[in-house]
Coordinates of C-alpha atoms and ligand atoms in Angstrom, one line a residue:
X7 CA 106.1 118.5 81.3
X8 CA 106.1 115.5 84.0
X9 CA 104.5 112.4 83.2
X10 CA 102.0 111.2 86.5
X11 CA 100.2 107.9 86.8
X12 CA 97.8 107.1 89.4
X13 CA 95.3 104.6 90.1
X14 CA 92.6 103.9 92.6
X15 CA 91.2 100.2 92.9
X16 CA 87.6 99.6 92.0
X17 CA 86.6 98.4 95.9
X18 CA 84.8 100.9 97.2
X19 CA 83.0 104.2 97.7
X20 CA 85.6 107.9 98.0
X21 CA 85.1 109.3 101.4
X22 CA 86.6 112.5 102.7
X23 CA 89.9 111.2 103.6
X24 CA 90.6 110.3 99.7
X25 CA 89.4 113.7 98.8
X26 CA 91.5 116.4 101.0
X27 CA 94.0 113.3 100.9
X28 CA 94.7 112.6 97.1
X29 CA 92.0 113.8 94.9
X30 CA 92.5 117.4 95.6
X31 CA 96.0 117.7 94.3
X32 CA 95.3 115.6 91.5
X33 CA 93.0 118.6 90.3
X34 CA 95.9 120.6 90.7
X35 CA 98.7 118.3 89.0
X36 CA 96.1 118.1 85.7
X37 CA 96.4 121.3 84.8
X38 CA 100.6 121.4 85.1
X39 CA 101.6 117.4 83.9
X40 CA 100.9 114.8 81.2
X41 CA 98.4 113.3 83.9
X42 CA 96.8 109.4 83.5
X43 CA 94.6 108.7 86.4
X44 CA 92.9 105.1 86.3
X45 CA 90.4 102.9 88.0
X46 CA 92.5 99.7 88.6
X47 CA 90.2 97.1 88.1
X48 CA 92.7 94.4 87.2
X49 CA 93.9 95.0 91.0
X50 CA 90.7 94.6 92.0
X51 CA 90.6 91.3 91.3
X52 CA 92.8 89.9 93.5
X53 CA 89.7 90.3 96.4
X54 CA 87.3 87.7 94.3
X55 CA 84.6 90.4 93.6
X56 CA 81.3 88.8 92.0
X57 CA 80.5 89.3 88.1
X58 CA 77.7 91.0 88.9
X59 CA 79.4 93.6 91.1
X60 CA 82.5 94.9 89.5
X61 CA 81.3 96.7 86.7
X62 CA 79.0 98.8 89.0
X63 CA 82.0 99.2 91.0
X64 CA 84.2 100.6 88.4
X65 CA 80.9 102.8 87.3
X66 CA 81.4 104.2 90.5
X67 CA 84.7 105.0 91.1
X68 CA 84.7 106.4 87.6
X69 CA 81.7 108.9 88.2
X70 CA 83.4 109.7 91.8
X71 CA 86.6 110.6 90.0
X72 CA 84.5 112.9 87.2
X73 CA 82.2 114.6 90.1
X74 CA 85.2 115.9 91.8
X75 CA 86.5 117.6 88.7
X76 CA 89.6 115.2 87.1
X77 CA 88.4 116.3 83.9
X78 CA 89.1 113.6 81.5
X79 CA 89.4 116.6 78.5
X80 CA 92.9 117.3 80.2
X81 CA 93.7 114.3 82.1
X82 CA 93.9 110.9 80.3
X83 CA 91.1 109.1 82.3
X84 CA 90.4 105.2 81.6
X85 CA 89.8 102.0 83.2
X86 CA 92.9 99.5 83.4
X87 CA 91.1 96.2 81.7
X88 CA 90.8 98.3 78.9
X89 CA 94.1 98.7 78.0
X90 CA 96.1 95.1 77.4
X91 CA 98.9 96.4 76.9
X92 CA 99.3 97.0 80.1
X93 CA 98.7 93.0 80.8
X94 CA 101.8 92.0 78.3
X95 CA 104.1 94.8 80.4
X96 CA 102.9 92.7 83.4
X97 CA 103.5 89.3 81.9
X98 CA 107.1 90.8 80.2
X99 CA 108.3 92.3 83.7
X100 CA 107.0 89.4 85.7
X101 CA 110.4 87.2 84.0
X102 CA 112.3 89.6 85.7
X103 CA 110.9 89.8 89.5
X104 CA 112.0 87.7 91.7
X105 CA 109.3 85.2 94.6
X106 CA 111.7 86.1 97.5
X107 CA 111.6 89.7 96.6
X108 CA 107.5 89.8 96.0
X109 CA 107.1 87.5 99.5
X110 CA 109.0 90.0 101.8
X111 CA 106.7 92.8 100.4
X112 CA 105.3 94.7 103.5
X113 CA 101.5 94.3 102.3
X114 CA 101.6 90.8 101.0
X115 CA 102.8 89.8 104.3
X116 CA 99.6 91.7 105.4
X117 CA 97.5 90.0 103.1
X118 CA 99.2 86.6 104.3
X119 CA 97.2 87.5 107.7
X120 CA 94.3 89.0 106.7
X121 CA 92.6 86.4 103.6
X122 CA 95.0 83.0 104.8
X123 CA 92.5 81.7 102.4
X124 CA 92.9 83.4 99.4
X125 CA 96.7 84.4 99.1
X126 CA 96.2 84.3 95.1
X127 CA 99.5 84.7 92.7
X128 CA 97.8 88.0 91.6
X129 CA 98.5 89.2 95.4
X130 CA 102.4 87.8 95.2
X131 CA 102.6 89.7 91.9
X132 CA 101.2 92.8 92.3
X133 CA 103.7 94.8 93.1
X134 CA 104.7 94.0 89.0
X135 CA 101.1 95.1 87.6
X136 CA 101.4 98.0 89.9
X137 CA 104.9 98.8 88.2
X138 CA 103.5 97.8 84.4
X139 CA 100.7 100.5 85.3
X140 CA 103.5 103.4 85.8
X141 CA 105.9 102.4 83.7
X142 CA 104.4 101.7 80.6
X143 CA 103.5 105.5 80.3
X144 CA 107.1 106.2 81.1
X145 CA 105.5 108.6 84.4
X146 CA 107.8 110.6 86.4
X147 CA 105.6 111.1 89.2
X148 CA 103.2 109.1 90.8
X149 CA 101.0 110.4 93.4
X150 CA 100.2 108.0 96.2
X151 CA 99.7 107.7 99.7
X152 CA 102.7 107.0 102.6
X153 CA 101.4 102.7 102.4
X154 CA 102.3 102.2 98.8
X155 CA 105.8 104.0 99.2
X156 CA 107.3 100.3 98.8
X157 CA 105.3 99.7 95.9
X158 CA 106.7 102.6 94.5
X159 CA 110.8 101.6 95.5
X160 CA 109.8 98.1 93.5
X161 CA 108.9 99.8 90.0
X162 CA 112.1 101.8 90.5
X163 CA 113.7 98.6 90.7
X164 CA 111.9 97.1 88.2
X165 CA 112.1 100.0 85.7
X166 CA 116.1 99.8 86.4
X167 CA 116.7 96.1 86.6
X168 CA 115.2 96.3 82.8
X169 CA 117.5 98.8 81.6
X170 CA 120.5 97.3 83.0
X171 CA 119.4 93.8 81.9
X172 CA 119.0 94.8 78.2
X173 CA 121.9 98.0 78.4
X174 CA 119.1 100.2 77.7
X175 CA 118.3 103.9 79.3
X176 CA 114.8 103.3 78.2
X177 CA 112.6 103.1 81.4
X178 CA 112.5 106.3 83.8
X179 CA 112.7 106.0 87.7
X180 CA 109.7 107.3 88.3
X181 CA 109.4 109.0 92.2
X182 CA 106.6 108.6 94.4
X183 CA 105.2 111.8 94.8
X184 CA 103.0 112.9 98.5
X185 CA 102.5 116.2 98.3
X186 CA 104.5 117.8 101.0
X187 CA 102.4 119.2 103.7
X188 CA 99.5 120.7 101.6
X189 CA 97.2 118.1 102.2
X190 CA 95.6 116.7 104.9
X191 CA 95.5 113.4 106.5
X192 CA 91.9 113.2 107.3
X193 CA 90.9 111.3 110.6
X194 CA 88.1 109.2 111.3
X195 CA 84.6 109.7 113.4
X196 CA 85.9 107.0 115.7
X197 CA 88.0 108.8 117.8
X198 CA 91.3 107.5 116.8
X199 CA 93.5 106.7 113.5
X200 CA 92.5 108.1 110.2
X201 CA 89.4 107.9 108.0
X202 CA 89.0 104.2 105.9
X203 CA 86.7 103.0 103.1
X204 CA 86.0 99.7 105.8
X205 CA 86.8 101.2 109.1
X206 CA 82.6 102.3 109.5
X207 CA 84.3 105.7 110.6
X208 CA 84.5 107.6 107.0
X209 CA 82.0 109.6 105.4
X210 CA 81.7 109.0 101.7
X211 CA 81.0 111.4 98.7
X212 CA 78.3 110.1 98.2
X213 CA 76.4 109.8 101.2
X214 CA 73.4 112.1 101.8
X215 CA 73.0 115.1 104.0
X216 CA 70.6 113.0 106.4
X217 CA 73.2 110.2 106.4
X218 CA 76.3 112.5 107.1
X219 CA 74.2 114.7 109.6
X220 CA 73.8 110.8 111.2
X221 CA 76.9 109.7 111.1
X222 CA 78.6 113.2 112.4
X223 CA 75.9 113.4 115.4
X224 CA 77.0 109.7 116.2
X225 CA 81.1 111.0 116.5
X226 CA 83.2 110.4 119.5
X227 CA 84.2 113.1 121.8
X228 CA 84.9 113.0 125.1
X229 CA 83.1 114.1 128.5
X230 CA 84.1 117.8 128.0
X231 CA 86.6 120.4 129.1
X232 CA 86.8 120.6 132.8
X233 CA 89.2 123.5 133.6
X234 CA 89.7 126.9 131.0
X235 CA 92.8 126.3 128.2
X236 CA 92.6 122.5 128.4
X237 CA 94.2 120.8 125.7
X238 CA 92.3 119.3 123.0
X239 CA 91.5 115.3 123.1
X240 CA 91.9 113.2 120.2
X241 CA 88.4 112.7 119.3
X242 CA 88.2 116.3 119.1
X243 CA 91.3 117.2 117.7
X244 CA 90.0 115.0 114.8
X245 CA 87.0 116.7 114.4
X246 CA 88.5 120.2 114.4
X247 CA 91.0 118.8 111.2
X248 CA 87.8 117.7 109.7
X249 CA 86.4 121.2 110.1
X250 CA 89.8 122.6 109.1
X251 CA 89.3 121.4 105.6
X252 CA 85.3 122.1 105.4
X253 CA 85.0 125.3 107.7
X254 CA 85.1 129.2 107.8
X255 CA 87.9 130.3 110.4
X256 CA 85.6 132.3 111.8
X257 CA 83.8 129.2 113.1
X258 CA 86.1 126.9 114.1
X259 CA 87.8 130.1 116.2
X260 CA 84.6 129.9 117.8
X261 CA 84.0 126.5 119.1
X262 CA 87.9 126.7 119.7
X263 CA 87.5 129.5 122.1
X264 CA 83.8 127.7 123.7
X265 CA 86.6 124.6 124.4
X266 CA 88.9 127.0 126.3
X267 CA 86.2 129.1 128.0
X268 CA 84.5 125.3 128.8
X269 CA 81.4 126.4 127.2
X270 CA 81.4 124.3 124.1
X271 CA 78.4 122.3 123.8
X272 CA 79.7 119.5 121.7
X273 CA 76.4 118.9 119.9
X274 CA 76.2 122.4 118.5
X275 CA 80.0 122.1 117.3
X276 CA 78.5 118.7 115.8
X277 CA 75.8 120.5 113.7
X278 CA 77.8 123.3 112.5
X279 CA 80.1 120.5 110.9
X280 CA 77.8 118.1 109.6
X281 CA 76.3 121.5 107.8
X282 CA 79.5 122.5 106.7
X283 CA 80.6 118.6 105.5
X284 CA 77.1 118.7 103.4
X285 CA 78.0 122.4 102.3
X286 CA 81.2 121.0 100.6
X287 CA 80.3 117.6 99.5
X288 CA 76.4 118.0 98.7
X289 CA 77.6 119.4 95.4
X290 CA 79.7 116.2 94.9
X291 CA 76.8 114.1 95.4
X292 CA 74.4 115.5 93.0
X293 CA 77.2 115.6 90.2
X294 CA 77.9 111.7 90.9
X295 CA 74.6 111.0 91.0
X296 CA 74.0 113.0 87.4
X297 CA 76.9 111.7 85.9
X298 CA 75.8 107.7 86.8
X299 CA 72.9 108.5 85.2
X300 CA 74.4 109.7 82.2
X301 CA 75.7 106.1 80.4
X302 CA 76.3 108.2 77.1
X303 CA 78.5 110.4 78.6
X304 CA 80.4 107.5 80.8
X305 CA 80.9 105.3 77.4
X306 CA 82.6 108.8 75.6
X307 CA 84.7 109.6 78.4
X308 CA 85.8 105.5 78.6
X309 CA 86.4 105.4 75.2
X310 CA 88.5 108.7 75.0
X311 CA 90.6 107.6 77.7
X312 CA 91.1 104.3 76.6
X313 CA 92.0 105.2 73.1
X314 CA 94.8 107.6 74.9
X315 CA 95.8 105.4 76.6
X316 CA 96.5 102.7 74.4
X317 CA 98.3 105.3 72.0
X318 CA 100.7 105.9 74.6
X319 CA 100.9 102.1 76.0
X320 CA 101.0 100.1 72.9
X321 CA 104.3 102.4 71.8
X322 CA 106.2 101.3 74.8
X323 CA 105.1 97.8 74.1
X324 CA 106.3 97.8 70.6
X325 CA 109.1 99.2 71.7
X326 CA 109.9 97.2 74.5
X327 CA 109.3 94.0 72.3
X328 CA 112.2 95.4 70.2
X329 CA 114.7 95.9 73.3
X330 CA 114.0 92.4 74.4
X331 CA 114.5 90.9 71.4
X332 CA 111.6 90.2 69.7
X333 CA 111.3 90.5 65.6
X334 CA 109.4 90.1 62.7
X335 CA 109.6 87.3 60.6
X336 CA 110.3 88.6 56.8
Ligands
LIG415 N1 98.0 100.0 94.6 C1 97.3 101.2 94.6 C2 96.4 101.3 95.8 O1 96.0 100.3 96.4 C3 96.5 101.4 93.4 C4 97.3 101.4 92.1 C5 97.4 100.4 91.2 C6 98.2 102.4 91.7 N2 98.2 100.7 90.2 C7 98.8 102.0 90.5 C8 98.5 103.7 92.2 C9 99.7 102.8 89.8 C10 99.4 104.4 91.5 C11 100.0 104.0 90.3 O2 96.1 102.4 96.3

């Protein structure tokens, strides 16, 4: 059985696009792998957040997770502050990871141009938390999207540079893992690119049916078809992958054949998918909202995961400490 980390930073709400995007085939990868999925709340930090926000951040991110069925009785689920061990894997491989290597990282140079004010040492180094996070469960497979692909190519590096520095085989080269073509990339209201927890185009989990039936009303399209067959536009090409993943064939054959006959009346197609968006995610929403309210239930499942976690973590840490050198005084 494969070993698969993943880990979603504790800055904001799930929308769609992380659903049919990620979360969906991490249902499917709990049931067949060793699965830890975290909230990365170490990461989190590198953005400043106030002391009064991040633990109702991370409260949310964790009931999110729990509402769209990662079931924490099959999957190790836990919150990354909660395991240290992970912190000395960090500190340990940190010796061995070179500034020029960290600075040309593609989104460090992004953050360079983004926050100029806050281009923290956490931001140069984490790429090696990132790597400490995967590693120190040994993971196979890690699940991520196509912009943490480098991320990935620097564990491998890491994980290798370790064994050859100490002429160990102890670290696996764990592979990124996307998921081939069963999932979809999920596009924005906007019209173009694809949906983003800050773009203002995404609809979240846990949104309610008045605000999605808002937000999909207010969705770009264009002036309408003006001769039969016409191709479809972007703004409505996204909104027919939206219904893709939401929608009955039946329908979207429908409004599919209205677009080529130039009877589509782009406010009825609009209704029929806000209905179907609330269909699918309305369920979501009530489960998040029940399990936030449930602190007894949050603490066990926190506690559960943590404790596996650690079991796991602190053995590569003793471990490790032993490769490196490391010994008791006696
Ligand atoms: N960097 C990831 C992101 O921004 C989050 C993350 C942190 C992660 N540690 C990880 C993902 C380990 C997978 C494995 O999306």
């Amino acid at each position: 059985m494969d070993t698969v980390v993943s880990g979603i930073r504790s800055t904001g709400n799930l929308h769609l696009g992380n659903y049919f995007g990620a979360i969906k085939n991490f249902l499917k990868m709990q049931r067949e792998n060793n699965c830890f999925f975290f909230i990365a709340d170490y990461h989190a930090l590198t953005t400043h957040p106030k002391p009064d926000d991040l633990h109702g951040n991370i409260k949310q991110v964790l009931a999110e997770y729990l509402a769209c069925g990662i079931d924490p009785e099959i999957a190790t689920v836990f919150i990354q502050s909660d395991v240290p061990e992970v912190a000395e894997l960090y500190l340990l491989l940190n010796m061995n990871a070179y500034v020029g290597e960290l600075e040309r990282t593609t989104s460090f140079k992004e953050k360079i141009r983004k926050q100029p004010d806050n281009i923290n040492a956490g931001l140069l180094t984490y790429p090696v938390l990132m790597a400490a996070d995967i590693i120190i469960h040994k993971a196979n497979k890690v699940p991520v999207g196509k912009d943490q692909e480098q991320h990935l190519e620097m564990t491998r590096k890491f994980a290798r540079r370790f064994n050859m520095m100490y002429e160990v085989n102890y670290f696996p080269e764990p592979d990124a893992y996307n998921f081939g073509k069963e999932l979809v990339k999920i596009p924005g209201l906007d019209g173009t690119g694809k949906m983003g927890k800050s773009e203002g185009n995404g609809i979240f989990l846990a949104d309610s049916p008045a605000e999605i039936r808002k937000k999909v009303m207010r969705a770009v399209t264009d002036s309408g078809p003006t001769s039969p067959n016409q191709e479809l536009s972007e703004p409505l090409k996204n909104l027919f992958t939206i219904m893709s993943v939401v929608s009955e064939q039946s329908t979207i054959k429908f409004f599919k054949e209205k677009h080529a006959s130039c009877e589509i009346r782009y406010g009825d197609l609009k209704k029929q998918l806000a209905e179907d968006i609330v269909k699918f995610s309305d369920p979501i929403r009530v489960r998040i909202t029940e399990i936030l309210a449930d602190n007894k239930y949050l603490s066990k499942v926190v506690a559960e995961g943590a404790e596996k976690a650690r079991e796991s973590a602190s053995k590569t840490i003793k471990e490790v400490r032993e490769i490196i050198g490391y010994k008791k005084f006696n």
